[in-house]
Coordinates of C-alpha atoms in Angstrom, one line a residue:
Chain A
M213 CA 17.2 16.4 24.8
G214 CA 15.6 14.1 27.3
A215 CA 12.2 13.0 28.5
P216 CA 11.5 16.2 30.5
D217 CA 11.8 18.3 27.4
F218 CA 9.4 15.9 25.6
E219 CA 6.9 16.0 28.4
A220 CA 6.7 19.8 28.4
W221 CA 6.5 20.0 24.6
Y222 CA 3.8 17.3 24.6
A223 CA 1.7 19.0 27.2
T224 CA 1.9 22.3 25.2
E225 CA 1.3 21.0 21.7
R226 CA -1.2 18.2 22.2
P227 CA -4.5 20.2 22.9
A228 CA -4.3 22.3 19.7
L229 CA -3.4 19.3 17.6
V230 CA -6.3 17.3 18.9
R231 CA -8.6 20.2 18.1
A232 CA -7.3 20.5 14.6
I233 CA -7.6 16.8 13.9
W234 CA -11.0 16.8 15.5
A235 CA -12.1 19.5 13.2
I236 CA -10.9 17.5 10.2
A237 CA -12.2 14.1 11.3
G238 CA -15.3 15.2 13.0
D239 CA -14.7 12.6 15.8
R240 CA -13.1 13.6 19.1
D241 CA -12.1 10.2 20.2
L242 CA -10.6 9.4 16.9
A243 CA -8.7 12.6 16.9
A244 CA -7.3 12.0 20.4
D245 CA -6.2 8.5 19.3
V246 CA -4.6 9.7 16.2
V247 CA -2.7 12.5 18.0
D248 CA -1.6 10.2 20.8
E249 CA -0.2 7.9 18.2
A250 CA 1.6 10.7 16.5
F251 CA 3.1 11.8 19.9
S252 CA 4.1 8.3 20.7
R253 CA 6.0 8.2 17.5
A254 CA 7.7 11.5 18.4
L255 CA 8.7 10.1 21.7
E256 CA 10.1 7.0 20.0
R257 CA 12.3 9.3 17.9
W258 CA 12.7 12.1 20.4
T259 CA 16.4 12.6 20.0
R260 CA 16.0 13.2 16.3
V261 CA 12.7 15.0 16.4
S262 CA 13.7 17.4 19.1
S263 CA 16.7 18.5 17.0
M264 CA 14.5 19.4 14.1
D265 CA 13.7 23.0 13.2
S266 CA 10.0 22.4 13.8
P267 CA 9.1 19.3 16.0
G268 CA 5.6 20.6 15.9
G269 CA 5.5 20.5 12.1
W270 CA 6.8 17.0 12.2
V271 CA 4.2 15.7 14.6
R272 CA 1.5 17.6 12.6
V273 CA 2.4 15.7 9.5
V274 CA 2.5 12.4 11.3
A275 CA -0.9 13.0 12.7
L276 CA -2.4 14.0 9.4
N277 CA -0.9 10.9 7.8
Q278 CA -2.1 8.7 10.6
L279 CA -5.6 10.1 10.2
R280 CA -5.6 9.5 6.5
R281 CA -4.5 5.9 7.0
T282 CA -7.1 5.3 9.8
L283 CA -10.0 6.7 7.8
R284 CA -8.9 4.8 4.7
R285 CA -8.8 1.5 6.7
R286 CA -12.1 2.2 8.3
S287 CA -13.6 2.9 4.9
L288 CA -12.1 -0.3 3.4
E289 CA -13.1 -2.4 6.3
A290 CA -16.7 -1.1 6.1
R291 CA -16.8 -1.9 2.4
L292 CA -15.5 -5.4 3.0
L293 CA -17.9 -6.0 5.8
R294 CA -20.8 -4.9 3.7
R295 CA -19.7 -7.1 0.9
R296 CA -19.2 -10.1 3.0
H297 CA -21.9 -9.9 5.6
E298 CA -24.2 -7.2 4.3
R299 CA -23.7 -5.4 7.5
D300 CA -22.7 -1.8 7.9
V301 CA -20.1 -0.4 10.1
A302 CA -20.7 3.0 11.5
L303 CA -18.1 5.5 10.5
P304 CA -17.7 8.5 12.7
E305 CA -20.4 11.1 12.4
P306 CA -19.5 14.7 12.4
D307 CA -20.2 16.5 15.6
D308 CA -23.4 18.5 15.3
D309 CA -23.3 21.5 17.5
G310 CA -25.2 23.8 15.1
G311 CA -22.2 26.0 15.0
V312 CA -18.8 26.4 13.5
W313 CA -17.6 22.9 14.2
S314 CA -20.5 21.3 12.2
A315 CA -20.0 23.9 9.5
V316 CA -16.3 23.0 9.2
A317 CA -17.2 19.3 9.3
A318 CA -19.5 19.8 6.2
L319 CA -16.6 21.2 4.1
P320 CA -14.7 19.0 1.7
L321 CA -11.6 17.4 3.2
R322 CA -9.0 19.7 1.8
Q323 CA -10.9 22.7 3.0
R324 CA -11.4 21.2 6.4
Q325 CA -7.7 20.6 6.6
V326 CA -6.7 24.1 5.8
I327 CA -9.3 25.6 8.1
A328 CA -8.2 23.3 10.9
L329 CA -4.5 24.0 10.5
R330 CA -5.0 27.7 10.1
Y331 CA -7.5 28.3 12.9
A332 CA -7.1 25.4 15.4
L333 CA -3.3 25.2 15.1
D334 CA -2.6 28.8 14.2
C335 CA -0.4 27.7 11.3
S336 CA 0.7 30.2 8.7
E337 CA -0.1 29.5 5.0
A338 CA 3.4 28.2 4.5
E339 CA 3.1 25.8 7.5
T340 CA -0.3 24.7 6.3
A341 CA 1.1 24.0 2.8
A342 CA 4.1 22.1 4.2
A343 CA 1.9 20.0 6.5
L344 CA -0.4 19.0 3.6
G345 CA 2.3 18.7 1.1
I346 CA 0.8 21.2 -1.3
S347 CA 1.9 24.6 -2.6
E348 CA 1.2 27.8 -0.7
G349 CA -1.0 28.9 -3.6
A350 CA -3.1 25.8 -3.4
A351 CA -3.4 26.2 0.4
S352 CA -4.4 29.8 0.0
A353 CA -7.0 29.0 -2.7
S354 CA -8.5 26.3 -0.5
L355 CA -8.5 28.6 2.5
A356 CA -10.3 31.3 0.5
K357 CA -12.9 28.8 -0.7
A358 CA -13.5 27.4 2.7
R359 CA -13.9 30.9 4.2
R360 CA -16.3 31.8 1.6
R361 CA -18.4 28.7 2.2
L362 CA -18.3 29.1 6.0
G363 CA -19.3 32.8 5.6
E364 CA -22.4 31.7 3.7
V365 CA -23.3 28.9 6.1
L366 CA -22.6 30.9 9.3
R367 CA -24.0 34.1 7.9
V368 CA -21.1 36.2 9.3
E369 CA -19.0 39.0 7.9
Q370 CA -16.1 38.1 5.7
E371 CA -12.7 39.5 6.6
V372 CA -9.5 39.5 4.7
V373 CA -7.3 36.6 5.8
L374 CA -4.2 37.8 7.6
P375 CA -1.0 36.3 6.2
Chain B
M56 CA -22.1 41.5 13.9
T57 CA -19.8 38.5 14.6
T58 CA -17.0 38.2 12.1
L59 CA -15.9 34.9 10.6
D60 CA -12.6 35.1 12.3
E61 CA -14.3 35.4 15.6
R62 CA -16.4 32.4 14.9
L63 CA -13.4 30.4 13.7
A64 CA -11.6 31.3 16.9
E65 CA -14.0 28.8 18.5
L66 CA -11.9 26.1 17.0
R67 CA -9.1 27.0 19.5
R68 CA -11.4 27.0 22.5
R69 CA -13.1 23.7 22.6
S70 CA -12.0 21.5 25.5
V71 CA -10.2 18.3 24.6
P72 CA -9.8 15.1 26.6
S73 CA -6.6 14.8 28.5
G74 CA -4.0 12.6 26.9
P75 CA -2.0 9.7 28.2
S76 CA 1.0 10.3 30.4
V77 CA 4.4 9.9 28.9
D78 CA 4.5 6.4 30.4
G79 CA 1.2 5.8 28.7
L80 CA 2.8 6.8 25.4
R81 CA 5.6 4.4 26.1
R82 CA 3.1 1.6 26.6
R83 CA 1.5 2.5 23.3
I84 CA 4.9 2.3 21.6
R85 CA 5.4 -1.2 23.0
R86 CA 2.0 -2.3 22.0
R87 CA 2.6 -1.0 18.5
R88 CA 5.8 -3.0 18.3
V89 CA 4.0 -6.1 19.5
R90 CA 1.3 -5.6 16.9
R91 CA 3.9 -5.2 14.2
L92 CA 5.3 -8.5 15.2
A93 CA 1.9 -10.1 14.8
G94 CA 1.0 -8.4 11.7
A95 CA 3.4 -6.7 9.4
G96 CA 6.1 -9.3 9.6
A97 CA 3.6 -11.9 8.9
G98 CA 5.5 -13.4 6.1
A99 CA 8.7 -14.8 7.2
A100 CA 9.4 -14.0 10.8
M101 CA 6.2 -14.6 12.7
A102 CA 4.6 -17.6 14.1
A103 CA 2.1 -15.1 15.2
L104 CA -1.6 -15.8 15.1
A105 CA -3.3 -12.9 14.1
V106 CA -7.1 -12.4 13.7
V107 CA -10.2 -13.0 12.2
L108 CA -11.5 -13.7 9.2
G109 CA -14.3 -15.2 7.7
G110 CA -16.9 -13.9 9.9
L111 CA -15.1 -12.0 12.5
V112 CA -13.6 -8.7 12.0
A113 CA -11.6 -6.8 14.5
G114 CA -12.3 -3.1 14.5
P115 CA -11.3 -2.0 17.9
R116 CA -8.1 -1.0 19.4
D117 CA -8.8 -1.7 23.0
D118 CA -10.9 -3.7 25.4
S119 CA -13.6 -1.0 25.7
R120 CA -14.8 -1.6 22.2
T121 CA -16.4 -4.6 20.8
V122 CA -15.5 -7.1 18.1
T123 CA -18.1 -7.7 15.5
V124 CA -19.2 -11.3 15.5
V125 CA -21.4 -12.2 12.6
D126 CA -22.6 -15.6 13.8
D127 CA -23.8 -16.1 17.3
P128 CA -20.7 -17.4 19.1
T129 CA -22.7 -19.1 21.9
E130 CA -24.7 -21.1 19.4
S131 CA -21.6 -21.9 17.4
T132 CA -19.7 -23.0 20.4
S133 CA -22.3 -25.2 21.9
T134 CA -22.8 -27.0 18.6
T135 CA -19.1 -27.5 18.2
M136 CA -18.4 -28.7 21.7
S137 CA -21.0 -31.4 21.7
E138 CA -19.5 -32.9 18.6
T139 CA -15.9 -32.7 19.7
P140 CA -15.4 -33.0 23.5
A141 CA -11.6 -33.1 23.3
L142 CA -11.3 -29.4 22.9
P143 CA -8.5 -28.2 25.2
A144 CA -9.5 -25.7 27.8
E145 CA -6.4 -23.6 27.7
A146 CA -3.8 -22.1 25.5
V147 CA -0.6 -20.1 25.9
G148 CA 0.0 -16.9 24.1
V149 CA 1.3 -13.4 24.2
D150 CA -1.1 -10.7 25.4
R151 CA -1.3 -7.1 24.3
D152 CA 1.3 -6.1 26.7
G153 CA 3.8 -8.6 25.5
E154 CA 3.4 -10.9 28.5
L155 CA 3.4 -14.7 28.1
V156 CA 0.3 -16.0 29.7
V157 CA -1.9 -19.1 30.0
F158 CA -5.4 -18.2 29.1
G159 CA -8.8 -19.9 28.9
V160 CA -10.4 -20.9 25.6
P161 CA -12.7 -19.5 24.6
S162 CA -13.1 -17.1 27.6
G163 CA -9.7 -15.4 27.0
D164 CA -9.4 -15.1 30.8
V165 CA -5.8 -15.1 32.0
V166 CA -5.1 -18.2 34.1
R167 CA -1.5 -17.2 35.0
T168 CA 1.4 -15.2 33.8
L169 CA 4.4 -17.2 32.8
Y170 CA 6.8 -14.5 31.8
D171 CA 6.4 -10.8 32.5
G172 CA 8.3 -9.8 29.4
G173 CA 6.1 -6.9 28.5
L174 CA 6.3 -3.4 29.7
G175 CA 9.7 -3.1 31.4
D176 CA 12.2 -1.0 29.5
G177 CA 14.3 -3.3 27.3
A178 CA 12.1 -6.3 27.9
P179 CA 12.3 -8.7 24.9
L180 CA 9.4 -9.2 22.5
I181 CA 8.2 -12.8 22.1
D182 CA 7.6 -13.9 18.5
A183 CA 6.9 -17.6 18.8
V184 CA 5.5 -20.0 21.4
D185 CA 5.0 -23.7 21.7
V186 CA 3.9 -26.2 24.4
D187 CA 5.3 -29.7 24.6
S188 CA 3.0 -32.6 24.1
E189 CA 3.2 -33.5 27.8
G190 CA 2.1 -30.1 28.8
S191 CA 5.2 -29.6 31.0
W192 CA 7.2 -26.9 29.3
V193 CA 6.4 -23.8 27.3
Y194 CA 9.1 -23.0 24.7
F195 CA 9.3 -19.5 23.2
S196 CA 11.7 -17.2 21.4
T197 CA 12.3 -13.5 21.5
V198 CA 13.5 -11.2 18.8
D199 CA 16.4 -9.8 20.8
H200 CA 20.0 -10.5 19.7
G201 CA 18.9 -12.1 16.5
G202 CA 16.6 -14.5 18.4
E203 CA 16.9 -16.3 21.7
L204 CA 15.2 -19.5 22.9
F205 CA 13.7 -19.9 26.3
R206 CA 11.5 -22.3 28.2
V207 CA 9.4 -22.0 31.3
P208 CA 7.4 -24.6 33.2
L209 CA 3.7 -24.5 32.1
E210 CA 2.8 -24.4 35.8
G211 CA 5.0 -21.4 36.2
G212 CA 8.5 -20.9 37.5
D213 CA 11.9 -19.8 36.4
V214 CA 12.6 -18.9 32.8
E215 CA 15.5 -20.8 31.3
L216 CA 17.6 -19.4 28.5
L217 CA 18.4 -22.2 26.0
G218 CA 20.5 -20.3 23.6
P219 CA 20.3 -18.5 20.2
G220 CA 17.5 -19.5 17.9
S221 CA 13.9 -18.8 17.1
S222 CA 10.6 -20.5 16.2
P223 CA 10.7 -23.4 18.6
Q224 CA 8.4 -26.3 18.0
V225 CA 8.3 -29.6 20.0
S226 CA 7.7 -32.8 18.0
N227 CA 4.4 -34.5 18.6
D228 CA 6.0 -37.3 20.4
G229 CA 7.7 -34.8 22.7
R230 CA 11.2 -36.1 22.0
Y231 CA 12.6 -33.3 19.8
L232 CA 12.8 -29.5 19.7
A233 CA 13.0 -28.0 16.3
Y234 CA 14.1 -24.4 15.9
S235 CA 15.7 -22.1 13.4
G236 CA 19.2 -20.7 13.8
P237 CA 19.8 -17.1 14.8
R238 CA 18.4 -14.6 12.3
Q239 CA 20.9 -12.8 10.1
S240 CA 23.4 -15.6 10.4
L241 CA 24.2 -17.5 7.3
P242 CA 23.6 -20.1 6.2
A243 CA 20.0 -20.4 7.2
T244 CA 19.7 -23.4 9.5
I245 CA 17.1 -25.6 11.0
V246 CA 18.1 -27.4 14.2
V247 CA 16.5 -30.5 15.7
R248 CA 17.6 -31.1 19.3
E249 CA 16.8 -34.4 21.1
L250 CA 15.5 -33.1 24.4
S251 CA 16.7 -36.0 26.5
T252 CA 20.3 -35.9 25.4
G253 CA 20.8 -32.5 23.9
E254 CA 22.2 -34.0 20.7
E255 CA 21.5 -31.9 17.7
R256 CA 21.1 -32.3 13.9
R257 CA 21.3 -29.4 11.6
W258 CA 20.0 -28.7 8.1
S259 CA 21.5 -25.7 6.2
V260 CA 21.5 -24.5 2.7
D261 CA 24.2 -26.0 0.5
S262 CA 27.1 -23.5 0.1
D263 CA 27.0 -24.1 -3.7
D264 CA 23.3 -23.5 -3.9
P265 CA 22.8 -20.7 -6.5
D266 CA 20.1 -19.2 -4.2
F267 CA 22.4 -19.3 -1.2
F268 CA 22.6 -15.6 -0.7
H269 CA 18.8 -15.2 -0.9
Y270 CA 18.5 -17.2 2.3
N271 CA 19.0 -14.4 4.7
G272 CA 18.5 -16.5 7.8
R273 CA 14.8 -15.7 8.2
I274 CA 13.3 -19.1 8.8
S275 CA 10.2 -19.2 10.8
D276 CA 6.9 -20.9 11.5
I277 CA 8.4 -24.3 11.9
T278 CA 5.8 -27.0 12.4
W279 CA 6.1 -30.8 12.7
S280 CA 4.1 -33.1 10.5
P281 CA 1.7 -35.3 12.6
D282 CA 4.0 -38.3 12.1
D283 CA 7.1 -36.3 13.0
T284 CA 9.0 -37.1 9.8
R285 CA 8.9 -33.7 8.2
L286 CA 9.0 -30.1 9.1
A287 CA 7.1 -27.3 7.3
Y288 CA 8.6 -23.9 7.6
V289 CA 8.6 -20.5 6.1
S290 CA 11.7 -19.2 4.4
A291 CA 12.4 -15.7 3.3
Y292 CA 13.5 -16.6 -0.2
E293 CA 11.7 -14.4 -2.8
G294 CA 9.3 -13.2 -0.2
S295 CA 7.7 -15.8 2.0
E296 CA 7.5 -19.4 1.0
V297 CA 6.3 -22.5 2.8
R298 CA 8.7 -25.4 2.3
V299 CA 8.7 -28.9 3.6
L300 CA 11.9 -30.5 4.9
D301 CA 12.0 -34.3 5.0
L302 CA 14.2 -35.2 8.0
D303 CA 16.0 -37.7 5.8
A304 CA 17.2 -35.0 3.5
G305 CA 20.7 -33.8 3.8
S306 CA 20.1 -30.0 3.5
L307 CA 17.5 -27.3 3.3
S308 CA 18.2 -27.0 -0.4
A309 CA 16.3 -30.3 -0.9
S310 CA 13.1 -28.7 0.4
E311 CA 11.0 -27.4 -2.3
P312 CA 8.6 -24.5 -1.9
I313 CA 5.0 -25.8 -2.0
D314 CA 3.5 -22.4 -3.0
R315 CA 4.8 -19.0 -3.7
I316 CA 4.2 -16.1 -1.2
T317 CA 2.5 -18.4 1.3
T318 CA 2.8 -18.3 5.1
H319 CA 1.6 -19.9 8.3
P320 CA 1.7 -23.6 7.5
A321 CA -0.3 -25.9 9.7
W322 CA -0.6 -29.7 9.1
L323 CA -4.1 -31.1 8.8
S324 CA -2.8 -34.6 8.2
D325 CA 0.5 -36.3 7.3
T326 CA 0.0 -35.2 3.7
E327 CA -2.3 -32.1 3.9
L328 CA -0.8 -28.8 4.8
L329 CA -2.8 -25.7 5.3
G330 CA -1.3 -22.4 4.2
V331 CA -2.1 -18.7 3.7
R332 CA -1.5 -17.5 0.1
E333 CA -0.9 -13.8 0.0
C334 CA -1.3 -11.5 -3.0
C335 CA 2.2 -10.1 -2.7
Y336 CA 5.2 -9.8 -0.5
P337 CA 4.5 -8.7 3.1
F338 CA 6.0 -5.3 2.7
E339 CA 3.8 -4.6 -0.3
R340 CA 0.4 -5.6 1.0
D341 CA -2.1 -3.9 3.1
Q342 CA -3.2 -5.8 6.2
L343 CA -6.7 -5.7 4.9
E344 CA -5.8 -7.1 1.5
P345 CA -7.6 -10.5 1.2
V346 CA -5.6 -13.6 1.4
V347 CA -6.5 -17.1 0.2
I348 CA -6.5 -20.1 2.5
I349 CA -5.2 -23.1 0.7
V350 CA -4.6 -26.8 1.4
V351 CA -1.7 -28.4 -0.3
D352 CA -1.4 -32.1 -0.8
T353 CA 2.4 -32.5 -0.1
A354 CA 2.4 -35.9 -1.9
T355 CA 1.1 -34.6 -5.2
G356 CA 1.6 -30.9 -5.0
A357 CA -2.0 -30.3 -5.7
T358 CA -3.4 -27.2 -4.2
T359 CA -7.0 -26.5 -3.2
E360 CA -8.3 -23.1 -2.4
L361 CA -10.7 -23.1 0.6
G362 CA -11.6 -19.4 0.3
E363 CA -10.7 -15.8 0.7
V364 CA -10.4 -14.0 4.0
V365 CA -9.2 -10.6 5.0
G366 CA -6.2 -9.6 7.0
V367 CA -3.0 -11.4 8.0
W368 CA -4.0 -14.8 9.0
A369 CA -2.6 -17.8 10.9
L370 CA -3.7 -20.6 13.0
D371 CA -2.8 -23.3 15.5
V372 CA -4.6 -26.6 15.4
T373 CA -5.1 -29.0 18.2
A374 CA -3.2 -32.3 18.2
D375 CA -6.4 -34.1 17.1
R376 CA -6.7 -31.7 14.2
R377 CA -10.2 -30.9 15.2
H378 CA -10.1 -27.3 16.4
A379 CA -8.0 -24.3 15.5
L380 CA -7.3 -21.0 17.1
V381 CA -7.4 -18.5 14.2
G382 CA -5.9 -15.2 14.5
S383 CA -5.6 -12.2 12.2
T384 CA -4.6 -8.6 12.4
G385 CA -7.5 -6.5 11.6
V386 CA -7.3 -2.7 11.5
D387 CA -5.1 -2.1 14.4
V388 CA -5.2 -5.1 16.7
S389 CA -4.7 -8.8 16.8
E390 CA -7.7 -10.8 17.8
L391 CA -8.2 -14.5 18.1
S392 CA -11.2 -16.8 17.4
L393 CA -11.9 -20.5 17.9
H394 CA -13.0 -22.6 15.0
T395 CA -13.6 -26.2 14.1
V396 CA -11.2 -27.3 11.3
E397 CA -14.2 -27.9 9.1
D398 CA -15.3 -24.3 9.5
L399 CA -12.1 -22.3 9.3
L400 CA -13.7 -19.6 7.2
G401 CA -16.8 -19.4 9.3
G402 CA -17.6 -17.0 12.1
G403 CA -16.0 -18.9 14.9
T404 CA -16.1 -17.8 18.5
A405 CA -14.2 -14.7 19.6
V406 CA -11.5 -15.3 22.2
P407 CA -11.0 -11.9 23.9
G408 CA -7.6 -10.6 24.9
G409 CA -5.8 -9.8 21.7
Y410 CA -3.5 -12.8 22.0
R411 CA -1.0 -13.7 19.4
S412 CA 1.7 -16.4 19.0
V413 CA -0.6 -18.9 20.6
A414 CA -0.2 -22.6 21.2
W415 CA -2.7 -25.0 22.6
V416 CA -2.1 -26.6 26.0
P417 CA -2.5 -30.4 25.5

């Protein structure tokens, strides 16, 4: 596999992954940065990644891990700054469009993750579970809770989740 | 009535910003490798200066964002300059793209590029830089092939390959070049070359040293004492240790560690050595884990803690020991700040550009 294959795969996969990470992080620029970092790592290892069963699954996990590290560091840095200089550092605020994005942003992290993977990336429950390193049962339970909460907030009809 | 699935389908429709080209991703890869040199390898291998501390914290990843400066840099600088007019106006360092440049202090403006070693495929990564006391030559090493030494005229010109080695440092009198032998070659060796004759002296670990096999060849951060009689350096034995080699000694085994898990030695006087004491080995610590800045009296072994700062930390002091360029790797990026030696832990003045592996121009 060479660079042309990577370029086509990158162009196809990137938008949905940015949307998913955006839904989890609530910050578009942060999401784009995290995703670009993940794809750069894929490019760095393209020979190996391209031979995997699911390169998309690999880059998804890398992006989620990168997001977790970035948020953790931002949080740590903010705490340290507050402690040292009594100054605050702004953490990303969730987008507030009064709609589904802000409703998703208000969910707990795990529920945001499963919603983002399921609906922004069109992952199956098995793929969602694999990306988050949890069981399918846990993914399913989180998804059900998230849907219930979103149904209440958005005041829409609930539907049975398709497998 | 709209269903939940219809609403959630909106998550697939929002427009996203276009991403970088594949070449842009390649540049990102290269910058990450450069940052890794400046930060994660901070223990043994890097003479890198990395960012901030005390009062300056790097948050940003690129030039479009700002560095938080707690103290007013303008005020800080003007006070400092009036007391110490000998502040050099320029330094040499490696920029974010891996290029070796001369830059203004504290403006960070690039004065000239000495070596375009940055973005080309296969271009070497520079891990250590020094300028001779005459301000004639810039010596640097790259990580390729276990470490290679180069030099280039400070005014610009052809780059000259000197041979295998790393962590070059020119003595204060300008007569000698100290460097470490190639990485991964045993025994670990420090070489001092007389620049006028090419004659070399070598210090290695004794072959009967019980710790022989722990010396894996990773000697870095070599720095001359002000009187040019000793070399402080970092060895990779049990993590990262600062040791001091008396040039009258016969081998490296005679140099005792001054402090455990300490990096980035810098001489403040003939007997005082500044160091960065880390909580744990480099591969175990987070970059934002606080480190302790210490001063060791090499005559008595007494250690004084100056204070705690955040991030990987290093510095390069002027020949008169009055000013220091302090660097640290913050969240994602290396940044540099200018300090007086008396105020190493203070806010300092930000030097934009993300430079690492810096050395003052005399």
